[in-house]
Short mmCIF file of C-alpha atoms and ligand atoms in Angstrom, two decimals:
data_model
loop_
_atom_site.label_atom_id
_atom_site.label_comp_id
_atom_site.label_asym_id
_atom_site.label_seq_id
_atom_site.Cartn_x
_atom_site.Cartn_y
_atom_site.Cartn_z
CA MET A 1 -21.69 2.66 -12.53
CA ASN A 2 -22.63 6.12 -11.22
CA PRO A 3 -19.74 8.78 -11.03
CA ILE A 4 -18.41 9.62 -7.49
CA ASN A 5 -20.89 12.29 -6.22
CA PRO A 6 -21.09 14.25 -2.97
CA THR A 7 -23.16 12.23 -0.14
CA ASN A 8 -26.56 11.51 -1.23
CA PRO A 9 -28.97 11.17 1.89
CA THR A 10 -30.70 8.76 -0.07
CA ASN A 11 -27.62 6.39 0.02
CA LEU A 12 -28.70 5.39 3.48
CA THR A 13 -32.03 4.04 2.38
CA ASP A 14 -31.82 3.16 -1.28
CA PRO A 15 -29.46 0.02 -1.84
CA THR A 16 -29.57 0.56 -5.63
CA ASN A 17 -28.10 3.99 -5.13
CA ASP A 18 -24.18 3.50 -6.11
CA SER A 19 -23.34 7.12 -5.58
CA PHE A 20 -20.85 7.94 -2.59
CA SER A 21 -18.47 10.26 -1.43
CA THR A 22 -14.80 9.23 -0.34
CA LYS A 23 -14.21 9.83 3.34
CA LEU A 24 -11.27 7.85 4.11
CA VAL A 25 -8.22 7.47 2.12
CA VAL A 26 -5.82 4.47 2.53
CA LEU A 27 -2.55 5.27 1.15
CA ASP A 28 0.28 2.77 0.55
CA MET A 29 3.96 4.17 1.31
CA ALA A 30 6.76 2.62 -0.59
CA GLY A 31 6.03 3.35 -4.49
CA THR A 32 3.02 5.31 -3.82
CA THR A 33 3.68 8.32 -1.45
CA VAL A 34 7.42 7.43 -0.87
CA ALA A 35 9.97 6.77 -3.37
CA ASP A 36 12.52 4.30 -2.28
CA GLY A 37 14.45 3.96 -5.52
CA GLY A 38 14.65 -0.08 -5.52
CA LEU A 39 15.70 -0.28 -1.90
CA VAL A 40 13.26 -3.18 -1.32
CA GLU A 41 15.49 -5.02 -3.75
CA ARG A 42 18.83 -3.99 -2.38
CA ALA A 43 17.67 -4.93 1.00
CA PHE A 44 16.65 -8.34 0.03
CA SER A 45 19.73 -9.02 -1.69
CA ALA A 46 21.50 -8.27 1.42
CA ALA A 47 19.02 -10.60 3.46
CA ALA A 48 19.29 -13.30 0.91
CA GLU A 49 23.19 -13.36 0.87
CA ARG A 50 22.93 -13.63 4.57
CA LEU A 51 21.02 -16.83 4.17
CA GLY A 52 23.70 -18.09 1.63
CA VAL A 53 21.73 -17.29 -1.61
CA GLU A 54 24.71 -15.99 -3.83
CA PRO A 55 24.03 -12.83 -5.94
CA GLY A 56 24.15 -13.74 -9.55
CA SER A 57 22.86 -17.47 -8.94
CA ALA A 58 19.71 -18.71 -10.43
CA ASP A 59 18.25 -19.16 -7.07
CA HIS A 60 18.72 -15.30 -6.60
CA ALA A 61 17.23 -14.53 -9.53
CA ALA A 62 14.27 -16.76 -9.08
CA LYS A 63 13.78 -15.57 -5.61
CA LEU A 64 14.10 -11.84 -6.48
CA ASP A 65 11.40 -12.43 -9.29
CA TYR A 66 9.13 -13.73 -6.45
CA VAL A 67 9.90 -10.58 -4.25
CA ARG A 68 9.18 -8.42 -7.24
CA ALA A 69 5.92 -10.05 -8.04
CA THR A 70 4.68 -10.01 -4.39
CA MET A 71 5.68 -6.48 -3.73
CA GLY A 72 3.30 -5.02 -1.06
CA GLU A 73 2.96 -8.36 0.86
CA SER A 74 3.81 -8.47 4.35
CA LYS A 75 7.45 -9.18 4.03
CA ILE A 76 7.80 -11.90 6.64
CA SER A 77 5.14 -13.59 4.58
CA VAL A 78 7.40 -13.34 1.41
CA PHE A 79 10.18 -15.00 3.57
CA ARG A 80 7.98 -17.54 4.83
CA HIS A 81 7.28 -18.59 1.11
CA LEU A 82 10.99 -18.40 0.06
CA PHE A 83 12.72 -20.08 2.99
CA GLY A 84 10.37 -22.41 4.17
CA ASP A 85 10.89 -22.71 7.89
CA GLU A 86 10.04 -20.06 10.33
CA ALA A 87 13.67 -19.53 11.87
CA LYS A 88 15.08 -19.12 8.52
CA ALA A 89 12.02 -16.62 7.57
CA ARG A 90 12.61 -14.54 10.63
CA GLN A 91 16.39 -14.43 10.07
CA ALA A 92 15.81 -13.34 6.54
CA ASN A 93 13.30 -10.72 7.60
CA ALA A 94 15.41 -9.43 10.46
CA ALA A 95 18.27 -8.90 7.81
CA PHE A 96 16.08 -7.26 5.22
CA GLU A 97 14.61 -4.82 8.13
CA GLU A 98 18.22 -4.01 9.15
CA ALA A 99 19.35 -3.65 5.58
CA TYR A 100 16.32 -1.48 4.54
CA GLY A 101 16.63 0.60 7.69
CA GLY A 102 20.11 1.27 7.10
CA LEU A 103 19.35 2.64 3.55
CA VAL A 104 16.60 4.70 4.86
CA ASP A 105 18.92 6.23 7.64
CA ALA A 106 21.64 6.92 4.70
CA GLY A 107 18.92 9.13 3.18
CA HIS A 108 18.06 7.03 0.30
CA ILE A 109 14.19 7.76 0.49
CA ALA A 110 12.30 10.72 -0.61
CA PRO A 111 8.83 11.71 -0.82
CA VAL A 112 7.07 10.80 -4.20
CA PRO A 113 6.79 14.31 -5.75
CA GLY A 114 3.76 16.29 -4.31
CA ALA A 115 2.72 13.48 -1.90
CA ARG A 116 3.20 15.68 1.17
CA ALA A 117 0.97 18.30 -0.30
CA THR A 118 -1.38 15.79 -1.69
CA ILE A 119 -2.14 14.21 1.67
CA GLU A 120 -2.41 17.75 3.20
CA GLN A 121 -4.94 18.42 0.48
CA LEU A 122 -7.06 15.48 0.97
CA ARG A 123 -7.44 16.27 4.57
CA SER A 124 -8.34 19.76 3.87
CA ASP A 125 -10.83 18.30 1.47
CA GLY A 126 -12.54 16.85 4.50
CA ARG A 127 -11.14 13.36 4.02
CA ARG A 128 -9.27 11.28 6.72
CA VAL A 129 -6.05 9.53 5.63
CA VAL A 130 -4.27 6.47 6.93
CA LEU A 131 -0.81 5.23 5.45
CA THR A 132 -0.25 1.49 5.27
CA THR A 133 2.88 -0.60 4.66
CA GLY A 134 3.87 -4.28 4.23
CA PHE A 135 7.21 -3.54 6.20
CA ALA A 136 7.41 -4.04 9.94
CA ARG A 137 6.63 -1.33 12.29
CA VAL A 138 10.24 -0.40 13.10
CA THR A 139 10.88 0.04 9.16
CA GLN A 140 7.62 2.09 8.76
CA ASP A 141 8.64 4.33 11.63
CA ALA A 142 12.21 4.58 10.15
CA ILE A 143 10.72 5.91 6.91
CA LEU A 144 8.24 8.24 8.66
CA ASP A 145 11.08 9.84 10.73
CA ALA A 146 13.31 10.09 7.61
CA LEU A 147 10.65 12.12 5.79
CA GLY A 148 9.48 14.12 8.88
CA TRP A 149 6.18 12.46 8.38
CA GLN A 150 5.32 11.37 12.15
CA GLY A 151 2.10 13.43 12.73
CA LEU A 152 1.34 13.85 9.16
CA VAL A 153 -1.63 11.53 9.20
CA GLU A 154 -3.72 10.31 12.29
CA LEU A 155 -2.83 6.69 11.78
CA THR A 156 -0.41 4.45 10.22
CA LEU A 157 -0.51 0.81 9.90
CA CYS A 158 1.55 -2.15 9.36
CA PRO A 159 0.43 -5.73 8.85
CA ALA A 160 1.04 -6.58 12.72
CA ASP A 161 -1.43 -3.82 13.54
CA ALA A 162 -4.18 -5.58 11.66
CA GLY A 163 -3.74 -9.11 12.64
CA GLY A 164 -0.64 -9.93 10.73
CA ARG A 165 -1.75 -10.95 7.44
CA GLY A 166 -1.21 -7.71 5.28
CA ARG A 167 -1.98 -7.80 1.76
CA PRO A 168 -3.42 -9.11 -0.43
CA TYR A 169 -5.78 -9.41 2.23
CA PRO A 170 -8.15 -6.52 3.10
CA ASP A 171 -7.41 -6.31 6.81
CA MET A 172 -5.19 -3.13 6.90
CA VAL A 173 -8.06 -1.31 4.87
CA LEU A 174 -10.75 -2.60 7.19
CA ALA A 175 -8.67 -1.80 10.24
CA ALA A 176 -8.24 1.52 8.97
CA LEU A 177 -12.03 1.97 8.89
CA LEU A 178 -12.47 0.34 12.26
CA ARG A 179 -9.68 2.49 14.13
CA THR A 180 -11.02 5.71 12.42
CA GLY A 181 -14.49 5.36 12.21
CA ALA A 182 -14.01 7.72 9.60
CA ALA A 183 -16.67 6.37 7.07
CA ASP A 184 -20.20 5.04 7.32
CA GLY A 185 -19.09 1.88 4.92
CA VAL A 186 -16.55 0.54 3.06
CA ARG A 187 -17.77 2.14 -0.47
CA GLU A 188 -16.77 5.45 1.33
CA ILE A 189 -13.08 4.26 1.09
CA ALA A 190 -10.40 4.92 -1.48
CA VAL A 191 -7.21 2.87 -1.54
CA ALA A 192 -4.30 3.75 -3.55
CA GLY A 193 -1.33 1.73 -4.36
CA ASP A 194 1.50 0.65 -6.60
CA THR A 195 1.13 -3.03 -6.52
CA SER A 196 -1.28 -5.58 -7.74
CA TYR A 197 -1.69 -6.77 -4.16
CA ASP A 198 -2.72 -3.16 -3.05
CA MET A 199 -5.33 -3.49 -5.64
CA LEU A 200 -6.64 -6.83 -4.36
CA SER A 201 -6.51 -5.46 -0.69
CA GLY A 202 -8.66 -2.63 -1.84
CA VAL A 203 -11.02 -4.83 -4.00
CA ARG A 204 -11.56 -7.31 -1.05
CA SER A 205 -12.39 -4.40 1.34
CA GLY A 206 -15.19 -3.21 -0.83
CA ALA A 207 -13.45 0.07 -1.16
CA GLY A 208 -15.50 2.22 -3.60
CA VAL A 209 -12.13 3.59 -5.33
CA VAL A 210 -9.12 1.25 -5.94
CA ALA A 211 -6.50 3.71 -7.52
CA GLY A 212 -3.32 2.26 -8.99
CA VAL A 213 -0.44 4.60 -9.45
CA LEU A 214 2.40 4.40 -11.87
CA THR A 215 5.19 5.54 -9.55
CA GLY A 216 6.11 2.18 -8.29
CA ALA A 217 6.46 -1.52 -8.79
CA HIS A 218 3.57 -2.70 -11.34
CA ASP A 219 2.37 -1.13 -14.58
CA ARG A 220 -1.26 -0.20 -15.67
CA GLU A 221 -2.04 -3.62 -17.25
CA GLN A 222 -0.98 -5.58 -13.78
CA LEU A 223 -2.96 -2.99 -11.80
CA LEU A 224 -5.99 -3.20 -13.74
CA ALA A 225 -5.85 -7.12 -13.99
CA HIS A 226 -6.06 -7.19 -10.13
CA GLY A 227 -9.18 -4.88 -9.89
CA ALA A 228 -7.84 -1.15 -9.99
CA THR A 229 -11.14 1.04 -10.69
CA HIS A 230 -8.73 3.92 -11.77
CA VAL A 231 -5.05 4.19 -12.94
CA ILE A 232 -3.38 7.65 -12.34
CA GLY A 233 0.08 8.81 -12.92
CA SER A 234 0.84 9.33 -9.35
CA VAL A 235 -0.80 9.96 -6.04
CA ALA A 236 -0.79 13.78 -6.71
CA GLU A 237 -3.67 13.16 -9.14
CA LEU A 238 -5.89 11.51 -6.32
CA PRO A 239 -7.45 14.69 -4.89
CA GLY A 240 -8.72 15.55 -8.37
CA LEU A 241 -9.81 12.06 -8.96
CA LEU A 242 -11.91 12.01 -5.68
CA ALA A 243 -13.39 15.42 -6.45
CA GLY A 244 -14.74 13.39 -9.76
CA PRO A 245 -16.67 12.89 -11.60
CA PRO A 246 -14.02 10.43 -13.45
CA ALA A 247 -15.15 7.40 -15.71
CA ARG A 248 -14.32 4.34 -14.23
CA GLU A 249 -11.93 2.03 -16.16
CA GLY A 250 -12.84 -1.37 -17.22
CA ARG A 251 -12.17 -4.35 -15.01
MG1 LIG B 1 3.88 -0.03 -2.41
#
């Protein structure tokens, strides 16, 4: 595997030339650029209680384990799995969004240290940046409003903006490319996130860089096991990583 190099014109004609430069950066929000301090779990507990799942019960613990393992997935998908029928899933999702939004409005979120400056650095390096989430749009907007981040990047995407599947499918990453036209191909995309599902979505999209960060839900081993090409301490290390040439980590 070649290091990440500046654009080489031969890229366009030589299919064996694997060097590329990153032109589009797709960043996850909660756990990657936004520190939410476990709000997902608190909001989940509120939603579960609304549906009669008692805190402290074995059922609650099992469902919470599932929520942790699937962190990053479209939340409505998680609730469909947990509660079976569509009406209950929607009820749970509405309760979750309401609880999470209330916690956001109460000031319980903050940027991951350096995240805003990192995004600005990536953009001043000539890269385009898109923010993605597994939350619904109303929650995504509540987070962006709370942080004063509306307008920080040119495009933000939630699962419904990309056909509804969310992660671990590559759809939001591919939608970011299609909507922005920011790169000539998928190898020029870098995906960064804190969960296994972020890594899978990056791998499945064909992104040249799939970077796991250690500020969120999953650890180095989990990130590597799901296809991370690199693991970094936080998103603040991403501009340096993309300036390369970094050694690729083993799959
Ligand atoms: Mg995340």
